């Protein structure tokens, strides 16, 4: 069992008196929490993070002057470093290495790197799974959406022909599909073959402030037909 060095304990007690000069109970609570924080760091099993122990402790000193907060920081950094050494199932080694390289270039702390890498892994798995699911049925989805989109009609549209001749009210039209591509919204009425599966499934109809996720809805319809009605489609 580690012990708090006398000089560290003296500093903690002095800080407690300065922080709570007229409150004995709070002084005792402060000393207790700070000594527990110091001991937690002293007894930390760094495991695979032993190679970067000094770095983590230096960051902890910069992070806070309180031992309790430093202890929490150290624990998170040690865990984050260990997680960064893991090889997630289904993620190619070169993809993971690239994610780690980019995260290390953008962040110092291992906890921030871990969060960045985990976000990248989640995106990679989503794209992989979406392409695997949508790829075999994308032509069907596009055709089904086209049928639905062509069934729009507005009887308030005033139709005028050449020379301004009025030709009657109402008109059918192809409702535009809005897709998200490279973080930007695009409206389309035709040609979807240049979209990746993960972009295609973002296709939706915008009705003012409302949206109808038409492609995701069609995927759910196909899933329902396969599960409940025995529909057989190539996968």
Rosetta silent file (secondary structure, phi, psi, omega in degrees, C-alpha in Angstrom):
SEQUENCE: XXXXXXXXXXXXXXXXXXXXXXXXXXXXXXXXXXXXXXXXXXXXXXXXXXXXXXXXXXXXXXXXXXXXXXXXXXXXXXXXXXXXXXXXXXXXXXXXXXXXXXXXXXXXXXXXXXXXXXXXXXXXXXXXXXXXXXXXXXXXXXXXXXXXXXXXXXXXXXXXXXXXXXXXXXXXXXXXXXXXXXXXXXXXXXXXXXXXXXXXXXXXXXXXXXXXXXXXXXXXXXXXXXXXXXXXXXX
SCORE:     score description
SCORE:     0.000 S_00000001
   1 L     0.000  123.527  179.830    0.000    0.000    0.000 S_00000001
   2 L   -71.329  155.637  175.792    1.487    3.317   -1.062 S_00000001
   3 L  -122.903  151.140  178.576    1.724    6.216    1.337 S_00000001
   4 L   -77.972  123.314  178.494    1.464    9.910    0.672 S_00000001
   5 L   -57.336  145.732 -177.680    4.906   11.538    1.096 S_00000001
   6 H   -54.006  -40.135 -177.340    5.035   14.056    3.960 S_00000001
   7 H   -68.357  -36.361  177.968    5.755   17.006    1.672 S_00000001
   8 H   -67.842  -43.625  179.414    2.807   16.149   -0.595 S_00000001
   9 H   -61.593  -39.680  179.664    0.515   15.705    2.405 S_00000001
  10 H   -64.368  -40.010  178.561    1.633   19.059    3.812 S_00000001
  11 H   -64.544  -39.933  179.997    0.832   20.737    0.496 S_00000001
  12 H   -64.791  -44.504 -179.495   -2.611   19.140    0.438 S_00000001
  13 H   -65.058  -38.752  179.510   -3.391   20.264    3.999 S_00000001
  14 H   -66.116  -39.783  178.407   -2.193   23.782    3.281 S_00000001
  15 H   -66.234  -35.833  179.030   -4.378   23.938    0.172 S_00000001
  16 H   -64.489  -42.560  179.360   -7.354   22.683    2.195 S_00000001
  17 H   -66.966  -36.826 -179.908   -6.948   25.463    4.768 S_00000001
  18 H   -70.064  -37.621 -177.827   -6.578   28.063    2.040 S_00000001
  19 H   -75.526  -39.349 -177.053   -9.653   26.782    0.162 S_00000001
  20 L  -130.627   69.648 -173.595  -11.864   26.317    3.247 S_00000001
  21 L   -62.802  -27.592 -175.192  -10.362   28.493    6.032 S_00000001
  22 L  -115.211   16.075 -176.093  -13.446   28.436    8.242 S_00000001
  23 L  -132.034   99.306 -176.715  -14.858   24.971    7.507 S_00000001
  24 H   -64.873  -41.328 -178.327  -13.169   22.067    9.266 S_00000001
  25 H   -63.067  -42.487  179.893  -15.401   19.431    7.697 S_00000001
  26 H   -69.317  -33.469  175.020  -14.667   20.623    4.173 S_00000001
  27 H   -60.445  -45.667 -179.640  -10.955   20.739    4.967 S_00000001
  28 H   -64.746  -39.725  178.107  -11.091   17.083    6.022 S_00000001
  29 H   -64.356  -42.114  179.792  -13.074   16.169    2.910 S_00000001
  30 H   -60.937  -48.049 -178.972  -10.576   18.012    0.711 S_00000001
  31 H   -61.809  -42.594 -178.948   -7.607   16.252    2.321 S_00000001
  32 H   -63.143  -48.036 -177.463   -9.313   12.864    2.021 S_00000001
  33 H   -67.145  -36.640 -178.877  -10.217   13.247   -1.666 S_00000001
  34 H   -73.071  -38.383  177.155   -6.790   14.653   -2.573 S_00000001
  35 H   -67.941  -37.162  176.155   -4.855   11.938   -0.764 S_00000001
  36 H   -63.675  -37.835  177.869   -7.042    9.312   -2.427 S_00000001
  37 H   -64.670  -44.733  179.051   -6.279   10.928   -5.764 S_00000001
  38 H   -60.909  -46.827 -178.305   -2.535   10.881   -5.131 S_00000001
  39 H   -65.716  -34.566  178.696   -2.616    7.246   -4.032 S_00000001
  40 H   -61.367  -41.064  178.101   -4.742    6.273   -7.029 S_00000001
  41 H   -68.446  -43.625 -178.640   -2.041    7.583   -9.356 S_00000001
  42 H   -61.971  -30.759 -176.462    0.752    5.983   -7.333 S_00000001
  43 L  -100.808    8.321 -179.332   -0.989    2.600   -7.480 S_00000001
  44 L   -65.579  132.349  172.840   -2.051    2.796  -11.123 S_00000001
  45 L   -89.329  104.512 -176.063   -1.194   -0.268  -13.187 S_00000001
  46 L   -74.321  -20.040  176.756   -0.033    1.316  -16.435 S_00000001
  47 H    53.559 -128.714 -178.682    0.147   -2.026  -18.226 S_00000001
  48 H   -67.839  -15.215 -179.599    0.934   -1.507  -21.912 S_00000001
  49 H   -84.825    5.908 -178.502    0.959    2.247  -21.282 S_00000001
  50 H   -60.429  -29.606 -178.846    4.122    1.949  -19.162 S_00000001
  51 H   -66.993  -22.614 -178.165    6.120    3.132  -22.195 S_00000001
  52 H  -118.525   21.759 -177.950    4.296    6.471  -22.107 S_00000001
  53 H   -57.171  -50.522 -177.446    3.893    6.777  -18.323 S_00000001
  54 H   -60.192  -39.075  179.781    6.053    9.896  -17.980 S_00000001
  55 H   -63.612  -44.976 -179.754    4.177   11.571  -20.829 S_00000001
  56 H   -64.601  -42.441  179.575    0.792   10.866  -19.258 S_00000001
  57 H   -65.324  -35.431  177.195    1.923   12.104  -15.844 S_00000001
  58 H   -66.052  -43.173  176.663    3.253   15.300  -17.418 S_00000001
  59 H   -61.185  -39.974 -179.140   -0.078   15.874  -19.157 S_00000001
  60 H   -61.827  -40.568  178.174   -1.865   15.239  -15.847 S_00000001
  61 H   -61.804  -38.641  179.187    0.211   17.945  -14.127 S_00000001
  62 H   -74.689  -27.870 -175.183   -0.769   20.386  -16.859 S_00000001
  63 H   -69.371  -41.555 -176.487   -4.388   19.247  -16.783 S_00000001
  64 L  -159.197  156.073  174.876   -5.120   20.140  -13.165 S_00000001
  65 L   -91.532   -6.367 -178.807   -3.554   21.132   -9.859 S_00000001
  66 L   -95.109  131.896 -179.734   -5.913   18.750   -8.020 S_00000001
  67 H   -64.908  -35.276 -179.829   -4.789   15.183   -7.398 S_00000001
  68 H   -61.259  -44.419 -179.909   -8.355   13.910   -7.634 S_00000001
  69 H   -72.510  -34.708  176.480   -8.763   15.316  -11.151 S_00000001
  70 H   -63.082  -40.636 -178.606   -5.292   14.171  -12.161 S_00000001
  71 H   -62.169  -43.364  177.938   -6.133   10.634  -11.066 S_00000001
  72 H   -63.155  -41.110  179.033   -9.236   10.570  -13.233 S_00000001
  73 H   -62.471  -47.602 -178.798   -7.230   11.943  -16.156 S_00000001
  74 H   -60.984  -44.595 -179.637   -4.475    9.364  -15.753 S_00000001
  75 H   -59.584  -41.797 -179.381   -6.942    6.482  -15.543 S_00000001
  76 H   -68.915  -40.211 -179.776   -8.650    7.592  -18.753 S_00000001
  77 H   -67.265  -39.851  178.212   -5.363    8.081  -20.614 S_00000001
  78 H   -63.496  -45.013  178.951   -4.050    4.665  -19.550 S_00000001
  79 H   -64.783  -40.261 -179.129   -7.276    2.992  -20.669 S_00000001
  80 H   -64.222  -43.630  179.519   -7.286    4.967  -23.924 S_00000001
  81 H   -60.942  -42.380  178.889   -3.715    3.975  -24.760 S_00000001
  82 H   -63.098  -40.313  179.504   -4.552    0.314  -24.164 S_00000001
  83 H   -65.852  -33.459  179.594   -7.628    0.567  -26.400 S_00000001
  84 H   -68.276  -18.618  179.149   -5.533    2.121  -29.151 S_00000001
  85 L   -86.896   -8.091 -177.550   -3.369   -1.019  -29.192 S_00000001
  86 L   -79.116  154.492  176.414   -6.346   -3.276  -29.903 S_00000001
  87 L  -111.744   99.791 -178.332   -7.213   -4.631  -33.347 S_00000001
  88 L   -62.449  142.167 -179.949  -11.000   -4.394  -33.804 S_00000001
  89 L   -66.569  135.202  175.651  -12.582   -7.314  -35.609 S_00000001
  90 L    88.127   -1.681  179.694  -13.482   -6.614  -39.204 S_00000001
  91 L  -108.519  116.799  179.181  -11.231   -3.564  -39.608 S_00000001
  92 L   -56.939  145.815 -176.642   -8.244   -4.061  -41.956 S_00000001
  93 H   -58.692  -38.661 -177.927   -4.880   -3.323  -40.382 S_00000001
  94 H   -69.394  -33.123  176.695   -4.046   -0.657  -42.964 S_00000001
  95 H   -66.516  -45.748 -179.696   -7.339    1.165  -42.314 S_00000001
  96 H   -63.293  -42.197  179.717   -6.735    1.139  -38.567 S_00000001
  97 H   -61.526  -40.441  179.636   -3.143    2.319  -38.995 S_00000001
  98 H   -66.245  -41.254  178.043   -4.308    5.227  -41.142 S_00000001
  99 H   -62.524  -42.300  179.754   -6.963    6.211  -38.586 S_00000001
 100 H   -65.698  -40.928 -178.991   -4.386    6.132  -35.784 S_00000001
 101 H   -62.675  -44.122  179.455   -1.902    8.157  -37.809 S_00000001
 102 H   -67.185  -40.620 -179.855   -4.447   10.876  -38.523 S_00000001
 103 H   -64.924  -40.559  179.954   -5.667   10.944  -34.907 S_00000001
 104 H   -66.634  -30.690  179.341   -2.105   11.256  -33.575 S_00000001
 105 H   -73.473  -24.767 -175.924   -1.460   14.154  -35.954 S_00000001
 106 H   -99.239  -23.764 -173.848   -4.531   16.017  -34.687 S_00000001
 107 L  -134.381  147.537  174.451   -4.502   15.225  -30.950 S_00000001
 108 L   -88.896  -54.140 -175.415   -1.957   14.846  -28.165 S_00000001
 109 L   -64.458  141.508  179.566   -3.994   13.079  -25.509 S_00000001
 110 H   -68.949  -29.137  177.724   -4.612    9.375  -26.042 S_00000001
 111 H   -65.233  -38.944  177.884   -8.223    9.752  -24.935 S_00000001
 112 H   -70.377  -39.120  176.370   -8.819   12.204  -27.780 S_00000001
 113 H   -62.378  -43.657  179.197   -6.990    9.939  -30.217 S_00000001
 114 H   -59.543  -46.023 -178.995   -9.097    6.987  -29.056 S_00000001
 115 H   -62.206  -40.567  179.152  -12.332    8.887  -29.563 S_00000001
 116 H   -64.437  -44.946 -179.307  -11.224    9.968  -33.049 S_00000001
 117 H   -66.000  -43.227  179.689  -10.207    6.423  -34.001 S_00000001
 118 H   -62.642  -37.644  175.604  -13.400    4.898  -32.624 S_00000001
 119 H   -63.733  -40.916  177.878  -15.436    7.381  -34.643 S_00000001
 120 H   -65.453  -38.471  178.122  -13.467    6.432  -37.750 S_00000001
 121 H   -64.798  -44.180  179.897  -13.987    2.734  -37.075 S_00000001
 122 H   -60.604  -41.044  179.135  -17.723    3.240  -36.620 S_00000001
 123 H   -66.412  -43.011  179.515  -17.872    5.113  -39.937 S_00000001
 124 H   -59.808  -46.259 -178.358  -15.852    2.437  -41.737 S_00000001
 125 H   -66.485  -37.499  178.291  -18.101   -0.363  -40.446 S_00000001
 126 H   -63.334  -47.055  179.929  -21.238    1.607  -41.330 S_00000001
 127 H   -62.783  -45.468  179.786  -20.041    2.199  -44.889 S_00000001
 128 H   -58.812  -48.747 -176.747  -18.950   -1.427  -45.278 S_00000001
 129 H   -69.613  -36.749  179.459  -22.223   -2.829  -43.993 S_00000001
 130 H   -65.660  -43.036  179.188  -24.348   -0.326  -45.924 S_00000001
 131 H   -65.093  -37.833  178.930  -22.614   -1.146  -49.203 S_00000001
 132 H   -66.563  -35.614 -178.107  -22.997   -4.852  -48.568 S_00000001
 133 H   -80.500  -42.618 -173.308  -26.708   -4.476  -47.888 S_00000001
 134 H   -83.649  -33.149 -175.424  -27.601   -1.870  -50.515 S_00000001
 135 H   -47.241  -52.453 -176.474  -25.333   -2.976  -53.350 S_00000001
 136 H   -69.085  -18.002 -175.438  -27.407   -5.980  -54.520 S_00000001
 137 H  -120.077   10.785 -174.415  -30.702   -4.065  -54.393 S_00000001
 138 H   -63.725  -38.825  179.325  -29.720   -0.531  -55.363 S_00000001
 139 H   -63.030  -40.378  177.586  -31.242   -0.779  -58.867 S_00000001
 140 H   -63.355  -43.220  179.335  -34.500   -1.987  -57.355 S_00000001
 141 H   -61.167  -44.510 -179.311  -34.478    0.856  -54.828 S_00000001
 142 H   -63.259  -42.192  179.871  -33.879    3.456  -57.537 S_00000001
 143 H   -66.062  -41.965 -179.810  -36.688    2.069  -59.694 S_00000001
 144 H   -64.757  -43.938  179.413  -39.132    1.925  -56.769 S_00000001
 145 H   -63.956  -38.614  179.365  -38.313    5.463  -55.690 S_00000001
 146 H   -60.894  -39.156  177.827  -38.700    6.657  -59.279 S_00000001
 147 H   -63.338  -45.238 -179.685  -42.215    5.232  -59.439 S_00000001
 148 H   -66.124  -45.623 -177.941  -43.174    6.948  -56.201 S_00000001
 149 H   -63.358  -28.883 -179.668  -41.507   10.229  -57.128 S_00000001
 150 L   -79.823   -6.723 -176.507  -43.331   10.343  -60.479 S_00000001
 151 L   -93.952   19.505  179.192  -46.726   10.083  -58.809 S_00000001
 152 E   -85.856  141.807 -177.805  -46.762   13.661  -57.518 S_00000001
 153 E  -145.721  138.215  178.358  -49.574   15.951  -58.698 S_00000001
 154 E  -128.959  111.367 -176.861  -50.474   19.553  -57.940 S_00000001
 155 E   -82.153    1.168  177.006  -53.917   20.726  -59.060 S_00000001
 156 E   -93.390   -8.221  179.601  -53.072   24.345  -58.277 S_00000001
 157 E   -70.399  129.018  177.827  -50.476   24.613  -61.024 S_00000001
 158 E   -94.308  121.045 -176.223  -51.716   26.871  -63.851 S_00000001
 159 E   -99.868  126.301  177.120  -50.631   25.566  -67.249 S_00000001
 160 E  -125.070  132.085  178.089  -50.045   27.933  -70.131 S_00000001
 161 L   -91.122 -158.158  179.960  -48.948   26.892  -73.587 S_00000001
 162 H   -63.420  147.428 -179.800  -47.440   28.895  -76.423 S_00000001
 163 H    64.315   20.579  175.925  -48.653   32.492  -76.813 S_00000001
 164 H    73.630   20.375  179.907  -49.888   32.445  -73.232 S_00000001
 165 L   -76.841  126.194 -179.950  -52.818   30.154  -73.942 S_00000001
 166 E   -75.508  130.116 -174.481  -54.196   28.683  -70.760 S_00000001
 167 E  -114.596   10.575  176.396  -54.364   24.898  -71.013 S_00000001
 168 E   116.584  173.194 -177.646  -55.969   23.987  -67.718 S_00000001
 169 E  -101.114  156.000  173.416  -55.143   23.391  -64.103 S_00000001
 170 E    88.591  144.092  178.865  -53.054   20.713  -62.476 S_00000001
 171 E  -159.208  138.527  171.370  -49.845   19.004  -63.412 S_00000001
 172 E   -83.584  149.420  178.836  -47.973   15.826  -62.574 S_00000001
 173 E  -154.764  160.487  179.689  -44.303   16.234  -61.778 S_00000001
 174 L   -88.130  115.926 -178.159  -41.291   14.300  -60.575 S_00000001
 175 L   -73.065  132.889 -176.855  -40.639   15.123  -56.914 S_00000001
 176 L   -73.513  146.364  175.806  -36.926   15.817  -56.336 S_00000001
 177 E  -101.718  130.711  176.232  -34.836   13.626  -54.088 S_00000001
 178 E  -100.364  126.401  178.120  -32.359   15.342  -51.771 S_00000001
 179 E  -119.731  157.145  176.557  -29.203   13.362  -51.004 S_00000001
 180 E  -104.098  121.050 -177.731  -26.246   14.118  -48.765 S_00000001
 181 E  -136.441  122.648 -177.998  -22.931   13.923  -50.542 S_00000001
 182 L    54.124   37.264  177.790  -19.595   15.025  -49.098 S_00000001
 183 L    78.715    3.013 -179.236  -21.493   16.841  -46.363 S_00000001
 184 E  -118.072  150.521  178.101  -23.568   18.848  -48.841 S_00000001
 185 E   -87.071  137.110  176.872  -27.216   18.542  -49.910 S_00000001
 186 E  -130.867  135.161  175.079  -27.959   17.827  -53.582 S_00000001
 187 E   -95.187  134.627 -179.213  -31.351   17.744  -55.289 S_00000001
 188 E  -138.247  145.056  173.068  -31.817   15.094  -57.956 S_00000001
 189 L  -118.465  -13.028  179.340  -34.567   13.982  -60.269 S_00000001
 190 L  -157.394  172.504 -178.597  -32.526   11.486  -62.259 S_00000001
 191 L    53.785  104.846  177.551  -29.153    9.766  -62.342 S_00000001
 192 L  -125.208    1.549 -173.481  -28.212    8.060  -59.123 S_00000001
 193 L   -71.786  -13.861  179.451  -25.565    5.673  -60.435 S_00000001
 194 L   -89.326   -2.147 -178.637  -22.699    7.956  -59.366 S_00000001
 195 L   -90.534  139.425  171.178  -23.723    7.796  -55.700 S_00000001
 196 L   -72.131  159.035 -176.925  -22.172    5.409  -53.214 S_00000001
 197 H   -56.199  -41.865 -178.671  -24.608    3.217  -51.300 S_00000001
 198 H   -68.126  -21.515  175.115  -24.145    5.241  -48.102 S_00000001
 199 H   -84.284  -40.106 -179.156  -25.002    8.389  -50.063 S_00000001
 200 H   -59.506  -43.176 -175.698  -27.969    6.849  -51.861 S_00000001
 201 L   -70.702   -7.996  174.125  -29.702    5.799  -48.629 S_00000001
 202 L   -82.351   -6.034 -177.334  -29.682    9.415  -47.437 S_00000001
 203 L   -56.415  129.068 -177.338  -32.129   10.217  -50.241 S_00000001
 204 E  -149.266  159.358  174.382  -35.194   11.971  -48.865 S_00000001
 205 E   -97.092  133.626  177.984  -38.107   14.185  -49.852 S_00000001
 206 E  -101.392  125.772  176.541  -38.193   17.628  -48.258 S_00000001
 207 E  -120.551   82.929 -175.976  -41.614   19.026  -47.364 S_00000001
 208 L    64.901 -120.088  179.421  -40.888   22.425  -45.877 S_00000001
 209 L   -85.403   -5.527 -177.432  -39.455   21.722  -42.443 S_00000001
 210 E  -102.098  158.508  178.204  -40.311   18.033  -42.720 S_00000001
 211 E  -136.153  148.675  173.532  -38.491   15.189  -44.450 S_00000001
 212 E  -121.868  113.006 -177.999  -39.459   11.731  -45.647 S_00000001
 213 L   -77.773   80.841 -171.147  -36.506    9.333  -45.788 S_00000001
 214 H   -63.270  -42.705 -177.251  -37.741    7.554  -48.888 S_00000001
 215 H   -70.643  -40.440  176.562  -34.730    5.307  -49.517 S_00000001
 216 H   -65.009  -36.634  178.273  -34.423    4.128  -45.921 S_00000001
 217 H   -64.699  -41.085  179.950  -38.185    3.483  -45.929 S_00000001
 218 H   -66.111  -36.420  175.871  -37.902    1.398  -49.103 S_00000001
 219 H   -61.581  -42.124  179.060  -35.097   -0.675  -47.559 S_00000001
 220 H   -65.286  -36.990  178.000  -37.366   -1.376  -44.582 S_00000001
 221 H   -63.145  -44.823  178.944  -40.203   -2.375  -46.938 S_00000001
 222 H   -62.945  -43.370  177.040  -37.923   -4.855  -48.713 S_00000001
 223 H   -58.124  -42.566 -179.946  -36.725   -6.241  -45.368 S_00000001
 224 H   -64.998  -43.146 -179.944  -40.354   -6.691  -44.311 S_00000001
 225 H   -64.735  -37.683  178.504  -41.299   -8.429  -47.565 S_00000001
 226 H   -69.839  -42.903 -175.601  -38.352  -10.805  -47.249 S_00000001
 227 H   -75.052  -36.334 -171.123  -38.967  -11.583  -43.570 S_00000001
 228 H  -108.002  -19.428 -175.131  -42.759  -11.856  -43.629 S_00000001
 229 H  -124.461    6.924  174.941  -43.736  -12.715  -47.193 S_00000001
 230 L    72.493   19.550  178.145  -40.855  -14.858  -48.416 S_00000001
 231 L   -61.131  132.967 -179.751  -39.593  -12.403  -51.036 S_00000001
 232 L  -112.277  116.976  178.037  -36.358  -13.746  -52.516 S_00000001
 233 L  -128.087  148.328  177.785  -33.800  -11.208  -53.735 S_00000001
 234 L   -65.382  138.511  178.856  -30.114  -11.725  -54.533 S_00000001
 235 L  -125.733    0.000    0.000  -27.803  -10.672  -51.710 S_00000001
